[in-house]
XYZ file of N, CA and C in Angstrom:
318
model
N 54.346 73.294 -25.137
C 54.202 71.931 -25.633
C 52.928 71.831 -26.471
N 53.096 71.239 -27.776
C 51.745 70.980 -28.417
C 51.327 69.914 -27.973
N 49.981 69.492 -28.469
C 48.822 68.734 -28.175
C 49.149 67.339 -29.042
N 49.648 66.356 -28.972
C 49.528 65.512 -29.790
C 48.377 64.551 -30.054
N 48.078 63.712 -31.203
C 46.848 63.159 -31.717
C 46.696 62.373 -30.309
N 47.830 61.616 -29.962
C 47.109 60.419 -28.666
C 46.823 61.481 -27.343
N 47.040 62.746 -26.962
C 46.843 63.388 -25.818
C 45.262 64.168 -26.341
N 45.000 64.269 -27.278
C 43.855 64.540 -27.912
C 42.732 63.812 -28.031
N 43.194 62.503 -28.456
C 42.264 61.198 -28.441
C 42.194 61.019 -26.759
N 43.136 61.221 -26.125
C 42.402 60.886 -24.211
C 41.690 61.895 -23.673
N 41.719 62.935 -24.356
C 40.763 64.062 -24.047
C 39.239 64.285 -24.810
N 39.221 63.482 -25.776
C 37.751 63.444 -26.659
C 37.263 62.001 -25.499
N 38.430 60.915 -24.804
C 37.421 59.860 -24.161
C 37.115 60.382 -22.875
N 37.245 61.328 -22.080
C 36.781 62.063 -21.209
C 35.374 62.856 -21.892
N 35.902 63.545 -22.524
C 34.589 64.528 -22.846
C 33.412 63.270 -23.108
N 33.459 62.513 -24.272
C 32.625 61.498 -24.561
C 31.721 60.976 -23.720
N 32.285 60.506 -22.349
C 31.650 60.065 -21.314
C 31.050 61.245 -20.027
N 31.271 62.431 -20.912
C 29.783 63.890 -20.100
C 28.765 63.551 -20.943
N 27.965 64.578 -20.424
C 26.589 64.690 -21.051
C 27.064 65.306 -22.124
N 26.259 64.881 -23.200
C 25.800 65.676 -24.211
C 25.341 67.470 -24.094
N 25.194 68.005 -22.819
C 24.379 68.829 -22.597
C 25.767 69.643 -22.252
N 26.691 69.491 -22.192
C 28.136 69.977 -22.076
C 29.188 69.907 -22.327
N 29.376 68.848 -23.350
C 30.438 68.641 -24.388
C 29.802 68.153 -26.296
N 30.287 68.937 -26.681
C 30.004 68.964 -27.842
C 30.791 67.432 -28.641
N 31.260 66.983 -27.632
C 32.457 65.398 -28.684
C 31.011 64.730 -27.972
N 30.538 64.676 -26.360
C 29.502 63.503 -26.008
C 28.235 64.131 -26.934
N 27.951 65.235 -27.555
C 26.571 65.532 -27.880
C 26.627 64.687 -29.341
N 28.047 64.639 -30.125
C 28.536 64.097 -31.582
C 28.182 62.913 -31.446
N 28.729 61.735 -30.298
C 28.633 60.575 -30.460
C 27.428 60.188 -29.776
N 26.877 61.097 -29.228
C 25.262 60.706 -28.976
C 24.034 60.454 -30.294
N 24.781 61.255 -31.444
C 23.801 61.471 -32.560
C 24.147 60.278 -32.889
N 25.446 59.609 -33.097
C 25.292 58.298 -33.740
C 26.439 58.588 -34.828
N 27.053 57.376 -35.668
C 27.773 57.559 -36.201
C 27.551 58.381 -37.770
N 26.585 58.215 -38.223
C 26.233 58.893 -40.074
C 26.398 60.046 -39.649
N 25.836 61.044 -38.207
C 25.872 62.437 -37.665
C 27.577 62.563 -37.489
N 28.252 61.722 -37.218
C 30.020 61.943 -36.864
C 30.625 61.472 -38.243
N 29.924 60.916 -38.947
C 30.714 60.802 -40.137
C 30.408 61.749 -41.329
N 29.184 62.375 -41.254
C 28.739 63.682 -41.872
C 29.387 64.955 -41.974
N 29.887 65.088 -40.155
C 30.473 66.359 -39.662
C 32.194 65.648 -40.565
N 32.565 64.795 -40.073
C 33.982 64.603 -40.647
C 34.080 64.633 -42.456
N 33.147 64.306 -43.096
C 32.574 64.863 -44.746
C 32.993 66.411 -44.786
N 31.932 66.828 -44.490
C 31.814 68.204 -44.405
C 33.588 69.112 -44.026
N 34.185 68.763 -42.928
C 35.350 69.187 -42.822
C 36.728 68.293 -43.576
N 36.299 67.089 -44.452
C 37.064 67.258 -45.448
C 36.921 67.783 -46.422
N 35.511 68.138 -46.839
C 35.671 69.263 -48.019
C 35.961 70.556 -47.764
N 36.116 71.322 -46.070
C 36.168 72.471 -45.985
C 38.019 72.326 -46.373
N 38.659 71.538 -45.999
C 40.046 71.122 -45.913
C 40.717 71.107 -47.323
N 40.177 70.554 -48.098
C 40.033 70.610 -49.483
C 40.140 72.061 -50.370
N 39.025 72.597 -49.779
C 38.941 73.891 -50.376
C 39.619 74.943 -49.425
N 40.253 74.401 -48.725
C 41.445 75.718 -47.817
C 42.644 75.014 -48.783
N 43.050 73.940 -48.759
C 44.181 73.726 -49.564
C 43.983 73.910 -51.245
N 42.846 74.339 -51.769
C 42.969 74.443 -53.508
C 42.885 76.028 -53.492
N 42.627 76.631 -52.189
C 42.743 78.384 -52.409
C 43.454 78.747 -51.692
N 45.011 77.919 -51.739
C 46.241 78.863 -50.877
C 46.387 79.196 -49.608
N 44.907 79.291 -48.881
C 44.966 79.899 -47.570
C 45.629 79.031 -46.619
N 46.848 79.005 -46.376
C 47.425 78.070 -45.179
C 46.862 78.550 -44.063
N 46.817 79.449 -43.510
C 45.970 79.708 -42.008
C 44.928 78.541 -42.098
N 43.967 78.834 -43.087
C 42.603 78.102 -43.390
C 42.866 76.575 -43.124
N 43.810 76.393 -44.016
C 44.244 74.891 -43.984
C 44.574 74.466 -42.803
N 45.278 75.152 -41.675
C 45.682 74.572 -40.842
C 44.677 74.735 -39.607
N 43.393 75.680 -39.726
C 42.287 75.396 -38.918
C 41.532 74.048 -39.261
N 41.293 74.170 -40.740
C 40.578 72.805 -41.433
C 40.911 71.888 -40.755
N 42.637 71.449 -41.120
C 42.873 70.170 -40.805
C 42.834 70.108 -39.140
N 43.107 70.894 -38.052
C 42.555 70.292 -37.028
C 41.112 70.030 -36.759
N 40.081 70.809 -37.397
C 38.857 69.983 -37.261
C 38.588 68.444 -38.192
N 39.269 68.446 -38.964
C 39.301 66.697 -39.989
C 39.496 66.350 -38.907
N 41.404 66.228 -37.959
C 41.718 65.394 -37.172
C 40.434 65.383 -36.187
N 39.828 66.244 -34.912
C 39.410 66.087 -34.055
C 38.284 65.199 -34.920
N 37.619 65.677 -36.092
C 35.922 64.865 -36.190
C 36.173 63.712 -36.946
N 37.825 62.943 -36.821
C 37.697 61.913 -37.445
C 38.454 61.191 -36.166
N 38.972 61.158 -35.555
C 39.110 60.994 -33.961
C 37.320 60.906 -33.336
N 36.527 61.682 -33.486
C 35.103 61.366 -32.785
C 34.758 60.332 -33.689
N 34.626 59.942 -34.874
C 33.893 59.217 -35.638
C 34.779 57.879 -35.533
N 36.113 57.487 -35.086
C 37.113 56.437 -34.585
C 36.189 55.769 -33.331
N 35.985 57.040 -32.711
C 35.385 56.479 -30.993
C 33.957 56.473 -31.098
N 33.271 56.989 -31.931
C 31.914 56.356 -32.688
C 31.845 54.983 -32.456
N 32.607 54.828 -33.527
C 32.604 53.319 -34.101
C 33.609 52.490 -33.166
N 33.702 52.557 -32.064
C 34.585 51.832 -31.114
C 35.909 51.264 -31.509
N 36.414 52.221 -32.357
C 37.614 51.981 -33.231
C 39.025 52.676 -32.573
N 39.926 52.115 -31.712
C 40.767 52.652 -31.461
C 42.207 53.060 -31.994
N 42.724 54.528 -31.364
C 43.404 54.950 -32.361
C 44.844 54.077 -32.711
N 44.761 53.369 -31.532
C 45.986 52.810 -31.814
C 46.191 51.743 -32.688
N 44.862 51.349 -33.419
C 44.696 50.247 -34.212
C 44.482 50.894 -35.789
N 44.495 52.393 -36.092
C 44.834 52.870 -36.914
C 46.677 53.125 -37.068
N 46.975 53.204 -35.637
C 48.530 53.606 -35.670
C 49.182 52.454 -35.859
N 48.600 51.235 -35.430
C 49.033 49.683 -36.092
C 48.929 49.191 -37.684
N 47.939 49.862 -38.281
C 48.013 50.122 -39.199
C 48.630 50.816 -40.773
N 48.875 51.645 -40.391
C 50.022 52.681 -40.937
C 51.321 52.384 -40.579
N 51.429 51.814 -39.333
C 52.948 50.790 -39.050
C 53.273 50.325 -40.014
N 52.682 48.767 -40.170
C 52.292 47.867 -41.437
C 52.488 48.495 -42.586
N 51.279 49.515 -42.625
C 52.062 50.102 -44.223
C 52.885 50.919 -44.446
N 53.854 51.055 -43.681
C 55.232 51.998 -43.829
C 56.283 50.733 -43.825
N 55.734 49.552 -43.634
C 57.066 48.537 -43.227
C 57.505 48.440 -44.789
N 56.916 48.469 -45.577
C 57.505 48.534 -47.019
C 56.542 49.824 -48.087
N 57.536 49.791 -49.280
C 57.172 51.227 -49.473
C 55.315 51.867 -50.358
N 55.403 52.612 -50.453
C 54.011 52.685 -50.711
C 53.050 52.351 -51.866
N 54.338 52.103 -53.094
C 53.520 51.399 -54.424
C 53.382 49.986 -54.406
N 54.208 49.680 -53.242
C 54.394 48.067 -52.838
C 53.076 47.471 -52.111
N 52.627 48.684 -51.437
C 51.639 47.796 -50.615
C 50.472 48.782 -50.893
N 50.237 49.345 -51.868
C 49.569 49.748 -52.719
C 48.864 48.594 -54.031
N 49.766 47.919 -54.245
C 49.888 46.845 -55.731
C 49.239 46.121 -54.753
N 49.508 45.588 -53.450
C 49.287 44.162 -52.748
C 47.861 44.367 -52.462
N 47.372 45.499 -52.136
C 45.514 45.599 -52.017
C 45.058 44.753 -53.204
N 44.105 44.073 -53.121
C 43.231 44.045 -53.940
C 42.114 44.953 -54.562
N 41.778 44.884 -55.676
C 41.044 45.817 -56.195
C 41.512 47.536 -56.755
N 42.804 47.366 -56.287
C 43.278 49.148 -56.681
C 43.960 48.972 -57.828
C-alpha cells in the first residue's frame, strides 16, 4: 500500500509535536515559517531541474520532497490540508480557463 498525501500529513502532525532534537518536520517548524518556506523554494527548483533534464528517477525523488516541505510549510502556517483539498474541489467544479478568467488580476 502507498502512502497517501492525507496519511502523510497525519504523520508530519505527530512528528511536529516531538522535539526538534528528533524529528527533522518538529526541528522545520521550530525555525519558523521563511526557514519552511525556503526549504520548499529550494526543492521546487531542485524539481524543476529534475524535470528540464529528463531524469524521472530525479523527478520523482524531487517531487516527494516539494510534497513533504510544502505539507510542513501548510502546518507552519496553521493551514490545513483539507482546506487546500476544499479548494481545488471548487476549482475543478468548472473547467480551468473558466475559473482562471474569474480570478482577478490574471
Amino acid at each position: 500500500m502507498t502512502l497517501s498525501i492525507e496519511a502523510l500529513d497525519a504523520r508530519l502532525a505527530e512528528r511536529a509535536g516531538t522535539s526538534p532534537e528528533v524529528s527533522y518536520t518538529a526541528r522545520l517548524i521550530a525555525k519558523g515559517t521563511a526557514k519552511c518556506a525556503q526549504k520548499l523554494g529550494e526543492e521546487a527548483v531542485e524539481t524543476v531541474i529534475a524535470a528540464m533534464s529528463g531524469d524521472r528517477e530525479e523527478l520523482v525523488k524531487e517531487s516527494a520532497d516539494l510534497v513533504y516541505h510544502l505539507l510542513v510549510l501548510l502546518r507552519s502556517e496553521g493551514v490545513a490540508l483539507s482546506e487546500v483539498s476544499e479548494e481545488l474541489d471548487r476549482r475543478t467544479a468548472q473547467s480551468g480557463l473558466a475559473e482562471k478568467a474569474a480570478r482577478s488580476g490574471d
